[in-house]
PDB file of C-alpha atoms in Angstrom:
ATOM      1  CA  MET A   3     292.530  66.784 -74.882  1.00 70.00           C
ATOM      2  CA  ILE A   4     288.797  67.049 -75.618  1.00 71.00           C
ATOM      3  CA  ARG A   5     286.559  67.811 -72.645  1.00 74.00           C
ATOM      4  CA  LEU A   6     282.930  66.702 -72.773  1.00 82.00           C
ATOM      5  CA  VAL A   7     280.430  69.432 -71.901  1.00 80.00           C
ATOM      6  CA  LYS A   8     276.887  68.904 -70.656  1.00 86.00           C
ATOM      7  CA  LEU A   9     273.967  70.823 -72.188  1.00 86.00           C
ATOM      8  CA  SER A  10     273.292  72.356 -68.763  1.00 90.00           C
ATOM      9  CA  GLU A  11     276.849  73.796 -68.800  1.00 91.00           C
ATOM     10  CA  LEU A  12     276.368  75.179 -72.328  1.00 90.00           C
ATOM     11  CA  GLN A  13     273.099  76.850 -71.288  1.00 91.00           C
ATOM     12  CA  LEU A  14     275.011  78.999 -68.789  1.00 92.00           C
ATOM     13  CA  LYS A  15     277.258  80.461 -71.495  1.00 93.00           C
ATOM     14  CA  GLU A  16     276.257  83.642 -73.295  1.00 94.00           C
ATOM     15  CA  VAL A  17     276.376  83.618 -77.114  1.00 95.00           C
ATOM     16  CA  ILE A  18     278.151  86.648 -78.592  1.00 95.00           C
ATOM     17  CA  ILE A  19     278.718  87.692 -82.214  1.00 95.00           C
ATOM     18  CA  VAL A  20     282.437  88.237 -82.807  1.00 94.00           C
ATOM     19  CA  ASP A  21     281.978  90.823 -85.584  1.00 91.00           C
ATOM     20  CA  ASP A  22     280.135  93.448 -83.525  1.00 91.00           C
ATOM     21  CA  GLY A  23     280.070  92.161 -79.922  1.00 92.00           C
ATOM     22  CA  ARG A  24     276.279  91.841 -79.923  1.00 91.00           C
ATOM     23  CA  ARG A  25     274.871  89.517 -77.251  1.00 92.00           C
ATOM     24  CA  LEU A  26     272.340  87.014 -78.559  1.00 92.00           C
ATOM     25  CA  GLY A  27     271.404  85.320 -75.303  1.00 91.00           C
ATOM     26  CA  HIS A  28     271.857  81.813 -73.967  1.00 93.00           C
ATOM     27  CA  ILE A  29     271.613  78.379 -75.584  1.00 93.00           C
ATOM     28  CA  SER A  30     268.253  76.725 -74.961  1.00 92.00           C
ATOM     29  CA  ASP A  31     268.700  73.524 -76.972  1.00 93.00           C
ATOM     30  CA  LEU A  32     270.845  71.664 -79.480  1.00 93.00           C
ATOM     31  CA  GLU A  33     270.088  70.214 -82.898  1.00 94.00           C
ATOM     32  CA  ILE A  34     271.665  66.773 -83.278  1.00 94.00           C
ATOM     33  CA  ASN A  35     271.976  64.651 -86.413  1.00 94.00           C
ATOM     34  CA  THR A  36     270.399  61.362 -85.351  1.00 94.00           C
ATOM     35  CA  ASN A  37     272.414  59.378 -87.911  1.00 95.00           C
ATOM     36  CA  THR A  38     275.850  60.602 -86.848  1.00 93.00           C
ATOM     37  CA  GLY A  39     275.190  61.760 -83.285  1.00 90.00           C
ATOM     38  CA  LYS A  40     276.946  65.064 -84.033  1.00 92.00           C
ATOM     39  CA  ILE A  41     275.662  68.483 -83.011  1.00 92.00           C
ATOM     40  CA  THR A  42     274.600  70.432 -86.114  1.00 95.00           C
ATOM     41  CA  ALA A  43     273.307  73.649 -84.523  1.00 95.00           C
ATOM     42  CA  ILE A  44     272.686  75.513 -81.293  1.00 95.00           C
ATOM     43  CA  ILE A  45     269.250  76.957 -80.615  1.00 94.00           C
ATOM     44  CA  LEU A  46     268.622  80.169 -78.697  1.00 92.00           C
ATOM     45  CA  MET A  47     265.380  81.800 -77.628  1.00 81.00           C
ATOM     46  CA  SER A  48     265.001  85.225 -79.188  1.00 68.00           C
ATOM     47  CA  LYS A  49     265.786  87.904 -76.583  1.00 57.00           C
ATOM     48  CA  ASP A  50     262.810  90.002 -77.707  1.00 56.00           C
ATOM     49  CA  LYS A  51     260.217  87.283 -77.136  1.00 51.00           C
ATOM     50  CA  ARG A  52     261.621  85.547 -74.046  1.00 51.00           C
ATOM     51  CA  ASN A  53     259.286  87.232 -71.548  1.00 54.00           C
ATOM     52  CA  SER A  54     256.228  87.507 -73.755  1.00 55.00           C
ATOM     53  CA  LEU A  55     252.995  86.236 -72.195  1.00 58.00           C
ATOM     54  CA  PHE A  56     250.921  85.822 -75.335  1.00 57.00           C
ATOM     55  CA  GLY A  57     253.389  85.636 -78.221  1.00 57.00           C
ATOM     56  CA  LYS A  58     255.169  82.555 -79.440  1.00 58.00           C
ATOM     57  CA  VAL A  59     258.813  82.295 -78.538  1.00 63.00           C
ATOM     58  CA  ASP A  60     261.031  82.655 -81.592  1.00 76.00           C
ATOM     59  CA  GLU A  61     264.053  80.419 -81.891  1.00 85.00           C
ATOM     60  CA  LEU A  62     267.389  81.486 -83.278  1.00 90.00           C
ATOM     61  CA  VAL A  63     269.229  78.587 -84.943  1.00 93.00           C
ATOM     62  CA  ILE A  64     272.988  78.960 -85.367  1.00 94.00           C
ATOM     63  CA  ARG A  65     274.814  76.280 -87.351  1.00 95.00           C
ATOM     64  CA  TRP A  66     277.679  74.474 -85.610  1.00 94.00           C
ATOM     65  CA  ASP A  67     280.159  75.675 -88.252  1.00 95.00           C
ATOM     66  CA  GLN A  68     279.393  79.293 -87.255  1.00 95.00           C
ATOM     67  CA  ILE A  69     280.838  78.713 -83.779  1.00 95.00           C
ATOM     68  CA  ILE A  70     284.365  80.070 -83.495  1.00 96.00           C
ATOM     69  CA  ARG A  71     285.122  79.194 -79.882  1.00 94.00           C
ATOM     70  CA  ILE A  72     283.442  77.865 -76.774  1.00 92.00           C
ATOM     71  CA  GLY A  73     285.061  79.579 -73.806  1.00 92.00           C
ATOM     72  CA  SER A  74     284.613  79.228 -70.072  1.00 90.00           C
ATOM     73  CA  ASP A  75     281.684  81.654 -69.980  1.00 93.00           C
ATOM     74  CA  VAL A  76     280.867  82.627 -73.602  1.00 95.00           C
ATOM     75  CA  VAL A  77     280.283  81.087 -77.024  1.00 95.00           C
ATOM     76  CA  LEU A  78     281.706  83.193 -79.863  1.00 96.00           C
ATOM     77  CA  VAL A  79     279.919  82.952 -83.223  1.00 96.00           C
ATOM     78  CA  LYS A  80     280.402  84.442 -86.703  1.00 94.00           C
ATOM     79  CA  ASP A  81     278.308  85.055 -89.818  1.00 83.00           C
ATOM     80  CA  VAL A  82     275.066  85.323 -87.862  1.00 78.00           C
ATOM     81  CA  HIS A  83     273.366  87.094 -90.772  1.00 68.00           C
ATOM     82  CA  ASP A  84     272.887  83.539 -92.164  1.00 50.00           C
ATOM     83  CA  GLN A  85     270.935  82.436 -89.078  1.00 52.00           C
ATOM     84  CA  THR A  86     267.407  81.063 -89.067  1.00 55.00           C
ATOM     85  CA  LEU A  87     264.701  82.671 -86.955  1.00 53.00           C
ATOM     86  CA  SER A  88     261.648  80.495 -86.535  1.00 52.00           C
ATOM     87  CA  SER A  89     258.516  80.514 -84.402  1.00 47.00           C
ATOM     88  CA  GLU A  90     257.969  76.823 -85.082  1.00 51.00           C
ATOM     89  CA  PRO A  91     259.433  74.291 -82.644  1.00 49.00           C
ATOM     90  CA  HIS A  92     262.774  73.097 -84.016  1.00 48.00           C
ATOM     91  CA  PHE A  93     262.742  69.318 -84.080  1.00 49.00           C
ATOM     92  CA  SER A  94     262.616  66.689 -86.759  1.00 46.00           C
ATOM     93  CA  LYS A  95     259.981  64.018 -87.159  1.00 40.00           C
ATOM     94  CA  ILE A  96     261.088  60.456 -86.676  1.00 40.00           C
ATOM     95  CA  ASP A  97     259.814  58.043 -89.296  1.00 40.00           C
ATOM     96  CA  LYS A  98     258.625  54.682 -88.085  1.00 35.00           C
TER      97      LYS A  98
END
């Protein structure tokens, strides 16, 4: 049985790399394909820049296919060396 999860519930879960146990932080947003309605990636704020007063917050984008398991309190991910780190806001433009 599939259980629907709210974004606010996902944001409470810590994202951890399975290969080395490194903690990446918490989910801040989702990337959704507007044509299919499917989640394509999770977006995390970079741990190093989270509390910066003057610097831009970097985003860590992890593709949905890199997620191994979503547990009760953690999200396990793999192959994070393929991740995208960006200081630009991660959203797509909508054509009119």
